[in-house]
Short mmCIF file of C-alpha atoms in Angstrom, two decimals:
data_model
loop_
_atom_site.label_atom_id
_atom_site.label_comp_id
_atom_site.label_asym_id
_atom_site.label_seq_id
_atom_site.Cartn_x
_atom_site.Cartn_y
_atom_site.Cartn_z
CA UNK C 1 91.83 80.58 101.41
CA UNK C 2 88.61 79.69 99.86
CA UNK C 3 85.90 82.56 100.11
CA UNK C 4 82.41 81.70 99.32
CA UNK C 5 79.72 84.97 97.81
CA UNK C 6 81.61 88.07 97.56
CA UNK C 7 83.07 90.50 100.12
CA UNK C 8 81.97 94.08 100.69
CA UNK C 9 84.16 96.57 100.24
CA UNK C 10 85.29 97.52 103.78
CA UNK C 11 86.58 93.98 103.84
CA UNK C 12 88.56 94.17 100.63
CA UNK C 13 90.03 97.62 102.18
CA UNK C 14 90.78 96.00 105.19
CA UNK C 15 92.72 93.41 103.70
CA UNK C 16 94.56 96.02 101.16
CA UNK C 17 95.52 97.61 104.44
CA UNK C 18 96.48 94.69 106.05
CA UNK C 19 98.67 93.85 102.73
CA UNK C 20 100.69 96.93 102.28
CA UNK C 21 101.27 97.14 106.33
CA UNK C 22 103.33 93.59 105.64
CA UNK C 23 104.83 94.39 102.43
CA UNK C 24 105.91 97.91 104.13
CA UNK C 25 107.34 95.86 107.33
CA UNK C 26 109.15 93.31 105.15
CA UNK C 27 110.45 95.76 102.84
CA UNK C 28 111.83 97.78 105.66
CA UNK C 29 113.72 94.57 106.82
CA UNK C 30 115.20 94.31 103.73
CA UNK C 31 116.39 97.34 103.79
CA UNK C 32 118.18 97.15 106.88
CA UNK C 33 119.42 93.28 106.49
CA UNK C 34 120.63 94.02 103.04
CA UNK C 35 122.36 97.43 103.47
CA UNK C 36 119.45 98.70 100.13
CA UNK C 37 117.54 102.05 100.46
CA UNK C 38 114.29 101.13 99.56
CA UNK C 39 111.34 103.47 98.54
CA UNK C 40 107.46 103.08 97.55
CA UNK C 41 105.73 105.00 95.07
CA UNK C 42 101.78 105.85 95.24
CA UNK C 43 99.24 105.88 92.62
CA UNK C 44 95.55 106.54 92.71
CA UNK C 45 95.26 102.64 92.18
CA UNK C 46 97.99 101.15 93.44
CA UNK C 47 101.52 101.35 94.81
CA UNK C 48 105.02 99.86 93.98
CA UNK C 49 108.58 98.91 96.01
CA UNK C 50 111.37 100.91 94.39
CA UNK C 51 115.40 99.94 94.56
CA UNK C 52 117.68 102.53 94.64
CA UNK C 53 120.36 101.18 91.79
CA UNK C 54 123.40 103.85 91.22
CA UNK C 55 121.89 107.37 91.37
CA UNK C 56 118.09 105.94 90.07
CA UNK C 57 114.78 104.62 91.52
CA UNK C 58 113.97 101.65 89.94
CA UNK C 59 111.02 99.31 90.18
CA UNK C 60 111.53 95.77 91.94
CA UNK C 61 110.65 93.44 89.62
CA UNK C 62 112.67 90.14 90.96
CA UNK C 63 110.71 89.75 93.91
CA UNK C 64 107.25 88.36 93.83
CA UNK C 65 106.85 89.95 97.03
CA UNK C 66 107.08 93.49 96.15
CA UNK C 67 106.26 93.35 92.89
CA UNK C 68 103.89 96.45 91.78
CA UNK C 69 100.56 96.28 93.31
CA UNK C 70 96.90 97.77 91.82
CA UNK C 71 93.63 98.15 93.87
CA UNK C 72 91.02 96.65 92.93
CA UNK C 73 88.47 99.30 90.87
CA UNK C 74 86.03 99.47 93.86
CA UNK C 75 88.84 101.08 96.23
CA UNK C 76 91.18 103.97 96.11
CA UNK C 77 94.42 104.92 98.27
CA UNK C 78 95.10 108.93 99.23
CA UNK C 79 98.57 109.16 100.31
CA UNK C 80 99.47 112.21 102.80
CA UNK C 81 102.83 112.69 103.68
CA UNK C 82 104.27 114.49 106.67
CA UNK C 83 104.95 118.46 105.82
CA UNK C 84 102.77 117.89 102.71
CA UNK C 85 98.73 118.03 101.56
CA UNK C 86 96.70 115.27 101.25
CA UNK C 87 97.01 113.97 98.12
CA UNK C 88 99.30 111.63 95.94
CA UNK C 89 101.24 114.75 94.37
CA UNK C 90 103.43 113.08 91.69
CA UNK C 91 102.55 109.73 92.12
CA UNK C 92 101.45 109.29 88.86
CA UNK C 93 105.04 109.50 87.80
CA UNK C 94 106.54 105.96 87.69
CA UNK C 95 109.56 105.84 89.85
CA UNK C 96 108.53 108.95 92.03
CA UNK C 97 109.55 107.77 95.60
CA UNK C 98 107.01 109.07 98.44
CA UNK C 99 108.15 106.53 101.12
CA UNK C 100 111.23 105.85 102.16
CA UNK C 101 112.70 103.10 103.82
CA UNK C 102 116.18 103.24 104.29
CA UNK C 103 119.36 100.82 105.55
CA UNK C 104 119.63 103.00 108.33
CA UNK C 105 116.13 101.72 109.25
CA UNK C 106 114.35 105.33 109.44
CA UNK C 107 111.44 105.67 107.41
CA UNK C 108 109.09 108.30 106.09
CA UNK C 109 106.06 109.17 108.26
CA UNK C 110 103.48 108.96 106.30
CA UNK C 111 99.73 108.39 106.71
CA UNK C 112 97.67 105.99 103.61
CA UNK C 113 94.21 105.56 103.45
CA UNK C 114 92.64 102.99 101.50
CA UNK C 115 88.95 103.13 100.99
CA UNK C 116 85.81 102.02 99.49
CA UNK C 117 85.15 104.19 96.43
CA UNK C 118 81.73 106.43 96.84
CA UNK C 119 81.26 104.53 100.25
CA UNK C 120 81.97 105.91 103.96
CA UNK C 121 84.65 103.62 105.73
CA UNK C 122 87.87 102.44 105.54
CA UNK C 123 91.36 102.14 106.98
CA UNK C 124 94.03 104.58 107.68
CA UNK C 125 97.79 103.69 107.89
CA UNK C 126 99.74 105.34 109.80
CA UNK C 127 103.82 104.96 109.67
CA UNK C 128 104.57 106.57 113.02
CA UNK C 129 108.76 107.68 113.70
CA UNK C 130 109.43 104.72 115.79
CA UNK C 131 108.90 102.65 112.66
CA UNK C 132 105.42 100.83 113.99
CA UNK C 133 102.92 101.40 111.08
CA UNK C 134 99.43 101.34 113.00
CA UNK C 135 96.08 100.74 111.12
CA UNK C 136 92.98 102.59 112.76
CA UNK C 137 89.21 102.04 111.42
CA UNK C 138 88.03 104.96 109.70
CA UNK C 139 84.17 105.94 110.82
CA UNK C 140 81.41 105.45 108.90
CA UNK C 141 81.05 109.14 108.62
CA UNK C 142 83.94 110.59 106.43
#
């Protein structure tokens, strides 16, 4: 897609959003077609797929699909997961799994929100128990 001038950066964080809902979906059907227990791993700018190989998370690195992601500098993610704070917790830690997605097909509830730094807006994800991962518009007033 060709994109002429630049985009704000609700757009950009609508389009993160939009990103990480299909890599979540598509990693969860891997998961489930290949008989793998999947996991993702939060940063404060960015997020990665993780394999679960013997006893050990380790990064995907053979699919361009779910390779390890990073926000651009003008957003930022806050991860809250069910039971704990908001926050990203150990997510700085490489292989740290936050969400899982397992062969079983049940998944972590989770909520993500990806949003313009210093700006109101944004998107929240939210991975509901039914496995649908919804994205709501946050206000302009945050």
């Amino acid at each position: 897609m060709l994109s002429v001038g630049g985009q704000n950066s609700d757009q950009l964080a609508q389009e993160e959003a939009q990103r990480l809902v299909a890599l979540i979906e598509l990693a969860r059907e891997e998961a489930i077609i290949h008989n793998r227990e999947i996991a993702v791993s939060f940063g404060r700018d960015g997020y990665r797929f993780l394999l679960l190989e013997g006893e050990k998370w380790q990064p995907i690195s053979t699919d361009e699909l779910l390779r390890p992601r990073e926000l651009p500098p003008s957003l930022e993610l806050q991860l809250n997961l069910e039971g704990d704070p908001p926050g990203i917790g150990k997510a700085d830690e490489a292989n740290t799994p936050h969400l899982f997605l397992l062969s079983s097909g049940e998944s972590t509830p989770f909520e993500v929100t990806i949003k313009p730094a210093d700006e109101p807006g944004g998107y929240r994800l939210i991975g509901q128990e039914d496995d649908a991962t919804l994205i709501r518009k946050l206000d302009d007033v945050s």
